[in-house]
């Protein structure tokens, strides 16, 4: 199996270019970012080219919450954030942009989200546009919270480059039955992330068996790197024993 280091959580004590180098030294196959915008794109791209690690994606800016794209009264700001993310992604060679919905509900919010996603897809046909359900415990009030809702949004947007960010941590908390969700969602999935449940630590404890989940992902034929988006709560390098284990599996 291949793994991507999410540098929004891993090696946060280092500047992003150095975190890329640390991920490479640790044996990761790719990297991904939350909000890298304070780092000059040229510096980040240089580290990516130096290490040969692909950049899988970045998020749109959070605004005052977890995004802007499902806020009906902030469409102009949401599209500016999308355009910013597309520009930065292209500058560093990233292949995906995660469009964050924000805290909202109702039909007007859904319409705004669909419209903004179509804007993203049409503006960046060369990129994958990702949407990610967040669980209601960590992000109460976030517009998108289940894989079923995400699949409905993807069908409505009706663009080939809009895909689901399947985060095992969030979706286990929201719906459980994770391997069935994986099978149902695979046709519209653009990236898979993981962390233990419920503490969002490394994938070697908690209530979710990643022995089972990773075996199912492999059985389904998924070959892209899986995103390690967990909170190490200490030195990142000291938490990486799981990676050798699953590479050997």
CSV table of C-alpha atoms in Angstrom, one decimal:
chain,number,residue,atom,x,y,z
A,1,UNK,CA,0.0,0.0,0.0
A,2,UNK,CA,1.0,3.6,-0.6
A,3,UNK,CA,0.6,6.4,1.8
A,4,UNK,CA,0.5,10.2,1.7
A,5,UNK,CA,1.5,12.4,4.6
A,6,UNK,CA,-1.1,15.1,5.4
A,7,UNK,CA,1.1,18.0,6.5
A,8,UNK,CA,-1.7,19.8,8.1
A,9,UNK,CA,-1.3,17.4,11.0
A,10,UNK,CA,2.1,15.8,10.6
A,11,UNK,CA,5.4,17.6,11.2
A,12,UNK,CA,3.6,20.8,12.0
A,13,UNK,CA,6.7,22.0,14.0
A,14,UNK,CA,8.6,22.4,10.7
A,15,UNK,CA,8.2,24.9,7.8
A,16,UNK,CA,6.2,23.2,5.1
A,17,UNK,CA,9.1,22.7,2.7
A,18,UNK,CA,11.0,21.0,5.5
A,19,UNK,CA,7.9,18.9,6.4
A,20,UNK,CA,7.9,17.7,2.8
A,21,UNK,CA,11.5,16.6,3.2
A,22,UNK,CA,10.7,14.9,6.5
A,23,UNK,CA,7.8,13.0,4.8
A,24,UNK,CA,10.2,11.9,2.1
A,25,UNK,CA,12.8,10.7,4.6
A,26,UNK,CA,10.2,8.8,6.5
A,27,UNK,CA,9.2,6.8,3.3
A,28,UNK,CA,5.8,8.5,2.4
A,29,UNK,CA,4.8,8.2,-1.3
A,30,UNK,CA,3.1,11.6,-1.5
A,31,UNK,CA,2.1,14.6,0.5
A,32,UNK,CA,-1.1,16.7,0.9
A,33,UNK,CA,-1.8,20.0,2.6
A,34,UNK,CA,-4.5,21.9,4.5
A,35,UNK,CA,-3.9,25.6,4.0
A,36,UNK,CA,-0.3,26.1,2.6
A,37,UNK,CA,-0.9,29.7,1.4
A,38,UNK,CA,1.5,31.4,3.8
A,39,UNK,CA,4.3,29.4,2.2
A,40,UNK,CA,5.5,30.8,-1.1
A,41,UNK,CA,4.5,28.4,-3.8
A,42,UNK,CA,7.9,28.5,-5.3
A,43,UNK,CA,9.5,27.3,-2.1
A,44,UNK,CA,7.0,24.5,-1.7
A,45,UNK,CA,7.3,23.4,-5.3
A,46,UNK,CA,11.1,23.3,-5.0
A,47,UNK,CA,10.9,20.9,-2.0
A,48,UNK,CA,8.4,18.7,-4.0
A,49,UNK,CA,10.7,18.6,-7.0
A,50,UNK,CA,13.7,18.0,-4.8
A,51,UNK,CA,12.1,15.0,-3.1
A,52,UNK,CA,10.0,13.8,-6.1
A,53,UNK,CA,6.9,13.6,-3.9
A,54,UNK,CA,3.6,14.3,-5.7
A,55,UNK,CA,1.3,16.8,-4.1
A,56,UNK,CA,-2.2,15.3,-3.8
A,57,UNK,CA,-4.2,18.3,-2.8
A,58,UNK,CA,-4.9,21.4,-0.9
A,59,UNK,CA,-8.0,23.0,0.8
A,60,UNK,CA,-9.8,26.2,0.0
A,61,UNK,CA,-9.4,28.7,2.8
A,62,UNK,CA,-11.6,28.3,5.9
A,63,UNK,CA,-12.9,31.9,6.2
A,64,UNK,CA,-14.2,32.3,9.8
A,65,UNK,CA,-15.2,28.6,9.9
A,66,UNK,CA,-14.7,25.5,7.7
A,67,UNK,CA,-15.1,27.1,4.3
A,68,UNK,CA,-17.4,29.4,2.4
A,69,UNK,CA,-18.9,27.5,-0.5
A,70,UNK,CA,-22.3,26.6,1.0
A,71,UNK,CA,-22.9,30.1,2.3
A,72,UNK,CA,-25.6,31.6,0.1
A,73,UNK,CA,-24.6,35.2,0.9
A,74,UNK,CA,-20.9,34.8,0.3
A,75,UNK,CA,-20.7,33.4,-3.2
A,76,UNK,CA,-18.3,36.0,-4.5
A,77,UNK,CA,-15.9,35.3,-1.6
A,78,UNK,CA,-16.3,31.5,-2.1
A,79,UNK,CA,-15.4,31.7,-5.7
A,80,UNK,CA,-12.4,33.9,-5.0
A,81,UNK,CA,-11.2,31.3,-2.5
A,82,UNK,CA,-11.7,28.6,-5.1
A,83,UNK,CA,-9.8,30.5,-7.7
A,84,UNK,CA,-7.0,31.1,-5.1
A,85,UNK,CA,-6.8,27.4,-4.4
A,86,UNK,CA,-6.7,26.5,-8.1
A,87,UNK,CA,-3.9,29.0,-8.8
A,88,UNK,CA,-1.8,27.7,-5.9
A,89,UNK,CA,-2.5,24.1,-6.7
A,90,UNK,CA,-1.2,24.6,-10.2
A,91,UNK,CA,1.8,26.5,-9.0
A,92,UNK,CA,2.9,23.6,-6.8
A,93,UNK,CA,1.8,20.9,-9.1
A,94,UNK,CA,-1.0,19.6,-6.9
A,95,UNK,CA,-3.7,17.4,-8.6
A,96,UNK,CA,-6.8,18.2,-6.4
A,97,UNK,CA,-8.5,21.0,-4.6
A,98,UNK,CA,-10.9,20.3,-1.6
A,99,UNK,CA,-13.7,22.9,-1.7
A,100,UNK,CA,-14.8,23.4,1.9
A,101,UNK,CA,-18.5,23.9,2.4
A,102,UNK,CA,-18.8,25.8,5.7
A,103,UNK,CA,-21.4,25.9,8.4
A,104,UNK,CA,-24.9,26.2,6.9
A,105,UNK,CA,-28.0,24.2,6.0
A,106,UNK,CA,-31.1,24.2,3.8
A,107,UNK,CA,-31.9,24.4,0.1
A,108,UNK,CA,-30.3,27.8,-0.4
A,109,UNK,CA,-27.0,26.4,1.0
A,110,UNK,CA,-27.2,23.4,-1.2
A,111,UNK,CA,-27.8,25.5,-4.3
A,112,UNK,CA,-24.8,27.7,-3.4
A,113,UNK,CA,-22.6,24.7,-2.9
A,114,UNK,CA,-23.6,23.1,-6.2
A,115,UNK,CA,-23.1,26.4,-8.1
A,116,UNK,CA,-19.7,26.9,-6.5
A,117,UNK,CA,-18.6,23.4,-7.2
A,118,UNK,CA,-19.6,23.7,-10.9
A,119,UNK,CA,-17.6,26.9,-11.0
A,120,UNK,CA,-14.6,25.0,-9.6
A,121,UNK,CA,-15.0,22.1,-11.9
A,122,UNK,CA,-15.3,24.3,-15.0
A,123,UNK,CA,-12.4,26.6,-14.0
A,124,UNK,CA,-10.1,23.7,-13.4
A,125,UNK,CA,-10.9,20.7,-15.7
A,126,UNK,CA,-7.3,19.7,-15.2
A,127,UNK,CA,-7.8,19.2,-11.4
A,128,UNK,CA,-10.0,17.0,-9.3
A,129,UNK,CA,-12.4,18.9,-7.2
A,130,UNK,CA,-13.0,17.1,-3.8
A,131,UNK,CA,-15.8,17.4,-1.3
A,132,UNK,CA,-15.5,15.9,2.2
A,133,UNK,CA,-18.2,15.0,4.7
A,134,UNK,CA,-17.2,16.1,8.2
A,135,UNK,CA,-18.7,14.5,11.3
A,136,UNK,CA,-21.2,16.3,13.4
A,137,UNK,CA,-19.2,15.9,16.7
A,138,UNK,CA,-16.0,17.6,15.5
A,139,UNK,CA,-17.8,20.1,13.1
A,140,UNK,CA,-21.4,20.6,14.3
A,141,UNK,CA,-23.4,22.5,11.7
A,142,UNK,CA,-21.1,21.7,8.8
A,143,UNK,CA,-23.1,21.5,5.6
A,144,UNK,CA,-21.8,18.2,4.4
A,145,UNK,CA,-21.8,15.3,6.9
A,146,UNK,CA,-22.6,12.0,5.2
A,147,UNK,CA,-21.4,10.0,2.2
A,148,UNK,CA,-25.0,9.7,0.9
A,149,UNK,CA,-25.4,13.5,0.9
A,150,UNK,CA,-22.0,13.8,-0.8
A,151,UNK,CA,-23.0,11.3,-3.5
A,152,UNK,CA,-26.2,13.3,-4.1
A,153,UNK,CA,-24.3,16.5,-4.4
A,154,UNK,CA,-21.8,14.9,-6.9
A,155,UNK,CA,-24.7,13.6,-9.0
A,156,UNK,CA,-26.3,17.1,-9.1
A,157,UNK,CA,-23.1,18.9,-9.9
A,158,UNK,CA,-22.7,16.5,-12.9
A,159,UNK,CA,-19.1,17.2,-13.7
A,160,UNK,CA,-16.5,14.4,-14.3
A,161,UNK,CA,-13.9,16.0,-12.1
A,162,UNK,CA,-15.9,16.3,-8.9
A,163,UNK,CA,-15.2,13.5,-6.5
A,164,UNK,CA,-15.6,12.4,-2.8
A,165,UNK,CA,-12.8,12.8,-0.3
A,166,UNK,CA,-13.6,9.6,1.7
A,167,UNK,CA,-12.3,10.2,5.2
A,168,UNK,CA,-12.6,6.9,7.1
A,169,UNK,CA,-12.4,8.8,10.5
A,170,UNK,CA,-15.3,11.1,9.7
A,171,UNK,CA,-17.5,8.5,8.0
A,172,UNK,CA,-17.0,5.9,10.6
A,173,UNK,CA,-18.2,8.3,13.2
A,174,UNK,CA,-21.2,9.4,11.2
A,175,UNK,CA,-22.4,6.1,9.7
A,176,UNK,CA,-20.3,3.2,10.6
A,177,UNK,CA,-20.5,0.1,8.3
A,178,UNK,CA,-17.3,1.5,6.7
A,179,UNK,CA,-16.4,-1.2,4.3
A,180,UNK,CA,-19.9,-1.1,2.8
A,181,UNK,CA,-19.6,2.7,2.5
A,182,UNK,CA,-16.3,2.2,0.7
A,183,UNK,CA,-17.8,-0.2,-1.8
A,184,UNK,CA,-20.8,2.0,-2.5
A,185,UNK,CA,-18.7,5.2,-2.8
A,186,UNK,CA,-15.7,3.9,-4.7
A,187,UNK,CA,-17.0,5.0,-8.2
A,188,UNK,CA,-17.1,8.6,-7.1
A,189,UNK,CA,-14.1,8.6,-4.7
A,190,UNK,CA,-11.1,10.8,-5.5
A,191,UNK,CA,-9.1,10.3,-2.4
A,192,UNK,CA,-9.1,8.3,0.8
A,193,UNK,CA,-7.9,9.5,4.2
A,194,UNK,CA,-7.7,7.7,7.6
A,195,UNK,CA,-7.1,8.1,11.4
A,196,UNK,CA,-8.1,6.1,14.4
A,197,UNK,CA,-11.6,6.5,15.9
A,198,UNK,CA,-12.5,8.2,18.2
A,199,UNK,CA,-9.2,9.9,19.1
A,200,UNK,CA,-8.0,10.8,15.5
A,201,UNK,CA,-4.6,9.3,16.3
A,202,UNK,CA,-2.5,6.9,14.2
A,203,UNK,CA,-4.2,3.9,12.8
A,204,UNK,CA,-3.1,1.3,15.3
A,205,UNK,CA,-5.7,1.6,18.0
A,206,UNK,CA,-9.3,2.6,18.7
A,207,UNK,CA,-12.6,1.1,17.6
A,208,UNK,CA,-11.8,0.8,13.9
A,209,UNK,CA,-9.7,-2.1,12.6
A,210,UNK,CA,-7.5,-0.8,9.8
A,211,UNK,CA,-6.2,-4.3,9.2
A,212,UNK,CA,-9.7,-4.9,7.9
A,213,UNK,CA,-10.3,-1.5,6.3
A,214,UNK,CA,-7.0,-1.5,4.4
A,215,UNK,CA,-7.4,-5.1,3.3
A,216,UNK,CA,-10.8,-4.1,1.8
A,217,UNK,CA,-9.4,-1.0,0.1
A,218,UNK,CA,-6.7,-3.3,-1.5
A,219,UNK,CA,-9.3,-5.8,-2.5
A,220,UNK,CA,-11.4,-3.1,-4.2
A,221,UNK,CA,-8.3,-2.3,-6.3
A,222,UNK,CA,-7.5,1.1,-5.0
A,223,UNK,CA,-3.9,1.9,-5.8
A,224,UNK,CA,-3.5,5.6,-5.1
A,225,UNK,CA,-1.8,6.7,-1.8
A,226,UNK,CA,-4.0,6.8,1.3
A,227,UNK,CA,-3.9,10.0,3.2
A,228,UNK,CA,-2.5,9.8,6.8
A,229,UNK,CA,-4.6,12.7,8.3
A,230,UNK,CA,-4.1,11.9,12.0
A,231,UNK,CA,-3.0,13.9,15.0
A,232,UNK,CA,0.3,12.5,16.3
A,233,UNK,CA,0.2,14.3,19.7
A,234,UNK,CA,3.9,14.4,19.9
A,235,UNK,CA,6.8,13.7,17.6
A,236,UNK,CA,5.5,12.6,14.3
A,237,UNK,CA,8.4,10.2,13.6
A,238,UNK,CA,7.6,8.3,16.8
A,239,UNK,CA,4.1,7.4,15.5
A,240,UNK,CA,5.0,5.8,12.2
A,241,UNK,CA,5.4,2.2,13.1
A,242,UNK,CA,2.0,1.5,11.5
A,243,UNK,CA,3.4,2.4,8.1
A,244,UNK,CA,6.0,-0.4,8.0
A,245,UNK,CA,3.4,-2.8,9.2
A,246,UNK,CA,1.0,-2.1,6.5
A,247,UNK,CA,3.6,-1.9,3.8
A,248,UNK,CA,4.6,-5.5,4.7
A,249,UNK,CA,1.0,-6.7,4.8
